[in-house]
Amino acid sequence: METMVRQVGHVVRVRALRGVRRARDRPMVSVLYLAAVSFALLAVVGRLPVSGYEAVWSDSGAYAAGVAVADGRGVGALGTARGLSGLLAVATCYGVLVRTAQREDDERTDHRRLALSPTAFFTAELLDQLAFAGRLVGVVGVAGGVAFAAGAASPTTAVTTLVAVAALVATAVAVTFPVALGVRLAFRHYPRVRRHRLLLGALLVSVVGFAFVRTRSSFALLSGLPVGWYADLALVGAGVGASGGRAVAALVGTPVAWWLGIATARRITDYQRADAGKAGETRGDPAIVTRLRVAGGRLVSRVASRPTAAVARVVWLRLWREPRALLFSGLVVGATAGVGLVVVETLPTALPAVVATYVAVATGAGVTLDPLGTEGTALPLTLTAPHGRERVVTGYALSAAVPGTALSAAAGLGTALAIGASPAACVGAALVGSILGAMAPVVSLAAGLRLSPTDAATGSRGVGLPPLGALSAFSAVVALIGMPAIAATAAIESGSMSLSTAMTVAVAATALLGLGAGWYAFRDAVGRLDRYEP
Amino acid sequence: MPLAIETESLRKEYGDTVAVTGLSLRVESGSVYGFLGPNGAGKTTTMRMLTTLTAPTSGRARVAGASIEDRASVTSRIGFLPDVPPLYDELTAREQLRYAGGIRDLPAETIRERVSALLDRFDLSDDADRRLGEYSRGMRKRVGLIQILLHDPDVVFLDEPTSGLDPRSARTMRRVIEDLADDETTVFLSSHLLTVVEALADRVGVIQDGRLVTEGPLDAVKREAQRDGESEGLEAAFLEMTEGRSE
């Protein structure tokens, strides 16, 4: 037992060290994580009785709820806390699922398995996941609990909240980890499931995205589930009617969940070790795909040099055979679909502009977001070809811009026609869509070359996943360029601008912003790749 | 004899670390040059500088008659096969080779003919339509070598071309290097396998801690080591020159 504890401690320590060094190597990603956690902290803790704090955050949150409880106005506090518990659990499950399902290491060859007992191995894995979820979700939960305790002037609640958040995150990790292993096993074993990862991933992200955008509905749904019992544990002494039985059940549930999690993970990996099935074997491409590829190849050959066209053609071919990078196109749309829905609810006539922006984001969020990672071990071939660096940038940009321009324009036009927009609005939507679709891949290339972890670029042997930092920066820029179209729609609705003026302004502003951003991004991308040393 | 590679006081620093310093080399056209050194001695950094993948901190070099500052000229005349062959796993060998020819702007007909001929020569025709992800290490090395020969380069840089290969694949690779030399292609060969260098190289250079510690015709380097020690051969020479350096 002592040996196991020492081994587990050692593994967790090394994993933590690797995590710290990785974060240091990728400061932009760390900043984005910090920004996301800070925003969540502000939202959960809410307004504080600190002079000038209202300028930072004015909505009420956990602290105000604590004050209300202390004043005897705490009706509904428990329900909200239960809902919040559910939301924290959803965030933990999502993080662990994505992190585990994406991992590239192979359970059959992992060297740690030769040194550790299965129990020690999975305990270390779960602790690592716990540390990951703890520094994101746990911090938010604890801060909310402490703020509530401070508002309610109840030190006991601060302690019970700490325990409850730790137990909640630990339980969510233990339940999700074997599920994530199962997902990986399914990807590996069933070629059909593997091929439809895009759909599954987009579906998952959409569900999670909606859970966070529609907090009221989510709270109502999640507070009724056992995961809400952890709120009872947190508020057991706060005098808000928390159930002692549920609190005990939550507390006991955590070690049980860990035991079950480890046992299930062992069974899954035992099965995997015995499983010879492997997805991804050579198979012929369907005729329609070959025809599309040939047609696309002819098109790019007309507009670009032979080497640039070769790069674009190979990007398409690789994407078709390994559509992992497209997963992120779906993920980013799924993750932000809730935001788009809110915009459309507020301003229904903005639907064509919103749809065109989303399609442009989706087409730019593929391989162009991580060209170095996607080139991987093949990078020296491209870099040692004459003018190879420029051709990679133009080839990649073209590979996404050709379908992106057509798709975004068609999406904008199609949606405008579908909602019965005027002919001027239809033309405007098509033009805005085509500008966004053409420009998005170039911005995405620049973001990818700036924010990709270039030290790992040549290690990959497959189509890479874009880094989160690049994905966020790229999405923000494209959304910004799509903004004039939405603003113009608002101006038409409010009557402050005529239809024709608003459409002209929208198209001109989009073109100006798009061309400016595209020109700058292209120069930046070419310059960066020109200076790049693998 | 014209020079295929000529360097003068080449130096590369990574922050405070000096990877290569004072490197002056002269490699004749059509020869096989064996570049030896312990791990971390600066072999790969030298190759990266000569293939324009990385810029030197100071010093000058010309490859196939062009300055390494003129990236386009150098890259149009060289081929570089790194230790890990630069291939896309999702492509078949034939598709990969067509791509390699395409990015070098070779006409489609030339690519088709050369790919077909080289696949035959390297005994890969039967597997040419299988994806590279399913290839063995030896097969990947062979495809990697084919793709750097498609444009008929003047100088080829081979980084550990036989490492990890089974005896049959290693022998094929050695024969190809001999054929290249017979065709007047200059081969700059970096390898840990001294027997390979001994069998193929006309001249050798030994680099240690970023400095060239000895350089000359193979026999001369072996004789130099023999004078100081008792044993013969390139291995003895290598150990003698790089003494004190841990692997």
Coordinates of N, CA and C in Angstrom, one line a residue, chain A residues 278 280-285 293 305-308 310-314 317-318 321-322 374-389 391-392 396 458 461-463 529-534, chain B residues 12 14 48 51-56 71-72 75-80 82 84-92 95-96 98-100 102-108 111 129-135 140 147-148:
Chain A
K278 N -8.9 -2.6 -35.4 CA -8.3 -1.3 -35.5 C -8.9 -0.6 -36.7
G280 N -9.3 2.5 -39.5 CA -8.4 3.3 -40.4 C -7.6 2.6 -41.4
E281 N -8.1 1.3 -41.7 CA -7.3 0.6 -42.8 C -7.6 1.2 -44.1
T282 N -6.7 0.9 -45.1 CA -6.8 1.4 -46.4 C -8.1 0.9 -47.1
R283 N -8.8 1.9 -47.6 CA -10.0 1.5 -48.4 C -10.2 2.5 -49.5
G284 N -10.8 2.2 -50.5 CA -10.9 3.1 -51.6 C -11.9 4.2 -51.3
D285 N -11.6 5.4 -51.9 CA -12.5 6.5 -51.7 C -13.8 6.3 -52.6
R293 N -13.0 15.7 -55.8 CA -11.6 16.1 -55.6 C -10.9 16.5 -56.9
S305 N -0.6 28.3 -58.8 CA 0.5 27.6 -59.4 C 0.4 26.1 -59.1
R306 N 1.1 25.3 -59.9 CA 1.1 23.8 -59.7 C 1.4 23.4 -58.3
P307 N 2.5 24.0 -57.7 CA 2.8 23.6 -56.3 C 1.8 24.0 -55.3
T308 N 1.2 25.2 -55.5 CA 0.2 25.6 -54.5 C -1.1 24.7 -54.6
A310 N -1.1 21.7 -55.6 CA -0.7 20.4 -55.0 C -0.9 20.4 -53.5
V311 N -0.5 21.5 -52.9 CA -0.7 21.6 -51.4 C -2.2 21.5 -51.1
A312 N -3.0 22.3 -51.8 CA -4.5 22.3 -51.6 C -5.1 21.0 -51.8
R313 N -4.7 20.3 -52.9 CA -5.3 19.0 -53.2 C -5.0 18.0 -52.1
V314 N -3.7 18.0 -51.6 CA -3.3 17.0 -50.6 C -4.1 17.3 -49.3
L317 N -7.4 15.8 -49.6 CA -7.4 14.3 -49.6 C -7.1 13.8 -48.1
R318 N -6.2 14.5 -47.4 CA -5.9 14.1 -46.1 C -7.1 14.3 -45.2
R321 N -9.7 11.6 -45.6 CA -9.3 10.3 -45.0 C -9.2 10.4 -43.5
E322 N -8.8 11.5 -43.0 CA -8.7 11.7 -41.5 C -9.4 13.0 -41.1
T374 N -0.4 20.1 -38.6 CA -1.0 19.3 -39.6 C 0.1 18.7 -40.6
E375 N 1.0 19.6 -40.9 CA 2.1 19.1 -41.7 C 3.0 18.0 -41.0
G376 N 3.1 18.3 -39.6 CA 3.8 17.3 -38.8 C 5.1 16.9 -39.2
T377 N 5.4 15.6 -39.3 CA 6.7 15.1 -39.6 C 7.0 15.4 -41.1
A378 N 6.0 15.7 -41.9 CA 6.2 15.9 -43.3 C 6.7 17.4 -43.6
L379 N 6.8 18.2 -42.5 CA 7.1 19.6 -42.7 C 8.4 19.8 -43.5
P380 N 9.5 19.0 -43.2 CA 10.8 19.3 -43.9 C 10.6 19.1 -45.4
L381 N 9.7 18.2 -45.8 CA 9.5 18.1 -47.3 C 9.1 19.4 -47.9
T382 N 8.1 20.0 -47.3 CA 7.5 21.3 -47.8 C 8.6 22.4 -47.6
L383 N 9.2 22.4 -46.5 CA 10.1 23.5 -46.3 C 11.4 23.5 -47.1
T384 N 11.8 22.3 -47.6 CA 12.9 22.2 -48.5 C 12.6 22.1 -49.9
A385 N 11.3 22.5 -50.3 CA 10.9 22.6 -51.7 C 11.1 24.1 -52.0
P386 N 11.5 24.4 -53.2 CA 11.6 25.9 -53.6 C 10.3 26.6 -53.4
H387 N 10.4 27.7 -52.6 CA 9.3 28.6 -52.3 C 8.2 27.8 -51.5
G388 N 8.6 26.7 -50.9 CA 7.7 25.8 -50.2 C 6.9 26.5 -49.1
R389 N 7.6 27.5 -48.4 CA 6.9 28.1 -47.3 C 5.7 29.0 -47.7
R391 N 4.1 28.6 -50.5 CA 3.1 27.7 -51.1 C 2.3 27.0 -50.0
V392 N 2.9 26.7 -48.9 CA 2.1 26.1 -47.8 C 1.0 27.1 -47.4
Y396 N -2.8 26.1 -48.2 CA -3.7 25.9 -47.1 C -4.9 26.9 -47.1
T458 N 6.6 19.1 -35.5 CA 7.1 18.1 -36.3 C 6.9 16.7 -35.7
R461 N 2.1 12.8 -36.8 CA 2.1 12.0 -38.1 C 0.8 12.0 -38.7
G462 N -0.1 12.9 -38.2 CA -1.5 12.9 -38.8 C -2.0 14.3 -38.8
V463 N -3.3 14.4 -39.3 CA -3.9 15.7 -39.3 C -4.1 16.2 -37.9
L529 N 6.0 32.0 -41.2 CA 6.5 30.7 -41.7 C 7.9 30.9 -42.4
D530 N 8.1 32.1 -42.9 CA 9.4 32.3 -43.5 C 10.5 32.3 -42.5
R531 N 10.2 32.8 -41.3 CA 11.2 32.8 -40.2 C 11.2 31.5 -39.4
Y532 N 10.2 30.7 -39.7 CA 10.1 29.5 -38.8 C 11.3 28.5 -39.0
E533 N 11.8 28.0 -37.9 CA 12.9 27.0 -37.9 C 12.4 25.8 -37.1
P534 N 12.2 24.7 -37.8 CA 11.7 23.5 -37.1 C 12.8 23.0 -36.1
Chain B
K12 N 26.2 28.2 -35.2 CA 24.7 28.2 -34.9 C 24.6 28.2 -33.4
Y14 N 21.7 28.5 -30.2 CA 20.3 28.5 -29.7 C 20.3 29.1 -28.3
R48 N 20.7 20.9 -41.1 CA 19.5 21.8 -41.2 C 20.0 23.2 -41.8
T51 N 20.6 22.7 -45.5 CA 19.4 22.5 -46.3 C 18.4 23.7 -46.2
T52 N 18.9 24.8 -45.5 CA 18.2 26.0 -45.3 C 17.0 25.9 -44.4
L53 N 16.9 24.8 -43.6 CA 15.8 24.7 -42.6 C 16.0 25.7 -41.5
T54 N 17.3 25.9 -41.2 CA 17.6 26.9 -40.1 C 18.7 27.8 -40.6
A55 N 18.7 29.0 -40.2 CA 19.7 30.0 -40.6 C 20.9 30.0 -39.7
P56 N 22.1 30.1 -40.2 CA 23.3 30.1 -39.3 C 23.3 31.4 -38.5
R71 N 17.6 30.7 -50.4 CA 16.8 29.5 -50.1 C 16.3 28.8 -51.3
A72 N 15.7 29.6 -52.2 CA 15.0 29.0 -53.4 C 16.0 28.3 -54.3
T75 N 17.3 25.0 -52.4 CA 16.3 23.9 -52.3 C 15.9 23.3 -53.6
S76 N 16.1 24.1 -54.7 CA 15.8 23.5 -56.0 C 16.9 22.5 -56.5
R77 N 18.1 22.5 -55.7 CA 19.2 21.6 -56.2 C 19.5 20.5 -55.2
I78 N 18.7 20.4 -54.1 CA 19.0 19.4 -53.1 C 17.8 18.5 -52.8
G79 N 18.1 17.5 -52.1 CA 17.1 16.6 -51.5 C 17.5 16.3 -50.1
F80 N 16.6 16.3 -49.2 CA 16.9 16.0 -47.8 C 16.0 15.0 -47.2
P82 N 15.3 13.4 -43.7 CA 15.6 13.4 -42.3 C 15.5 12.0 -41.7
V84 N 13.4 10.8 -39.6 CA 12.0 10.4 -39.7 C 11.5 10.9 -41.1
P85 N 11.2 10.0 -42.0 CA 10.8 10.4 -43.4 C 9.6 11.3 -43.4
P86 N 9.7 12.4 -44.1 CA 8.6 13.4 -44.1 C 7.4 12.9 -45.0
L87 N 6.5 12.2 -44.4 CA 5.4 11.6 -45.2 C 4.1 11.8 -44.5
Y88 N 3.0 11.8 -45.3 CA 1.7 11.9 -44.8 C 1.1 10.5 -44.7
D89 N 0.7 10.1 -43.5 CA 0.2 8.8 -43.3 C -1.1 8.5 -44.0
E90 N -1.8 9.6 -44.3 CA -3.2 9.4 -44.9 C -3.1 9.1 -46.4
L91 N -1.9 9.4 -47.0 CA -1.8 9.2 -48.5 C -1.2 7.8 -48.8
T92 N -1.4 7.4 -50.0 CA -0.7 6.2 -50.5 C 0.7 6.7 -51.0
E95 N 0.4 8.6 -54.2 CA -0.1 10.0 -54.0 C 0.9 10.9 -53.4
Q96 N 1.7 10.3 -52.4 CA 2.7 11.1 -51.7 C 3.8 11.5 -52.7
R98 N 3.5 11.8 -56.0 CA 3.0 12.8 -56.9 C 2.9 14.2 -56.3
Y99 N 2.6 14.2 -55.0 CA 2.6 15.5 -54.3 C 4.0 16.1 -54.2
A100 N 5.0 15.2 -53.9 CA 6.4 15.7 -53.8 C 6.8 16.3 -55.1
G102 N 4.8 17.5 -57.4 CA 3.9 18.7 -57.6 C 4.4 19.9 -56.9
I103 N 4.9 19.8 -55.6 CA 5.3 21.0 -54.9 C 6.7 21.5 -55.5
R104 N 7.3 20.6 -56.2 CA 8.6 21.0 -56.9 C 8.3 21.5 -58.3
D105 N 7.1 21.6 -58.6 CA 6.7 22.1 -59.9 C 7.1 21.3 -61.1
L106 N 7.2 20.0 -60.9 CA 7.6 19.1 -62.0 C 6.3 18.9 -62.9
P107 N 6.5 18.8 -64.2 CA 5.3 18.5 -65.0 C 4.7 17.1 -64.7
A108 N 3.3 17.1 -64.8 CA 2.6 15.9 -64.4 C 3.2 14.6 -65.1
I111 N 6.4 13.5 -63.6 CA 6.2 12.9 -62.3 C 5.7 11.5 -62.4
D129 N -0.2 1.6 -53.8 CA -1.5 2.1 -53.6 C -2.0 1.8 -52.2
R130 N -1.1 1.4 -51.3 CA -1.4 1.3 -49.9 C -1.1 2.6 -49.2
R131 N -1.8 2.8 -48.1 CA -1.5 4.1 -47.3 C -0.2 3.9 -46.5
L132 N 0.5 5.1 -46.5 CA 1.8 5.1 -45.8 C 1.7 4.7 -44.3
G133 N 0.5 5.0 -43.7 CA 0.3 4.7 -42.3 C 0.5 3.2 -42.0
E134 N 0.4 2.4 -43.1 CA 0.5 0.9 -42.9 C 1.9 0.4 -43.3
Y135 N 2.7 1.3 -43.7 CA 4.1 0.9 -44.2 C 5.0 0.6 -43.0
R140 N 9.0 3.0 -45.5 CA 8.8 4.5 -45.4 C 10.1 5.2 -45.7
Q147 N 11.2 10.3 -52.9 CA 10.6 11.6 -53.1 C 11.7 12.7 -53.1
I148 N 12.9 12.4 -52.6 CA 13.9 13.5 -52.7 C 14.7 13.3 -53.9

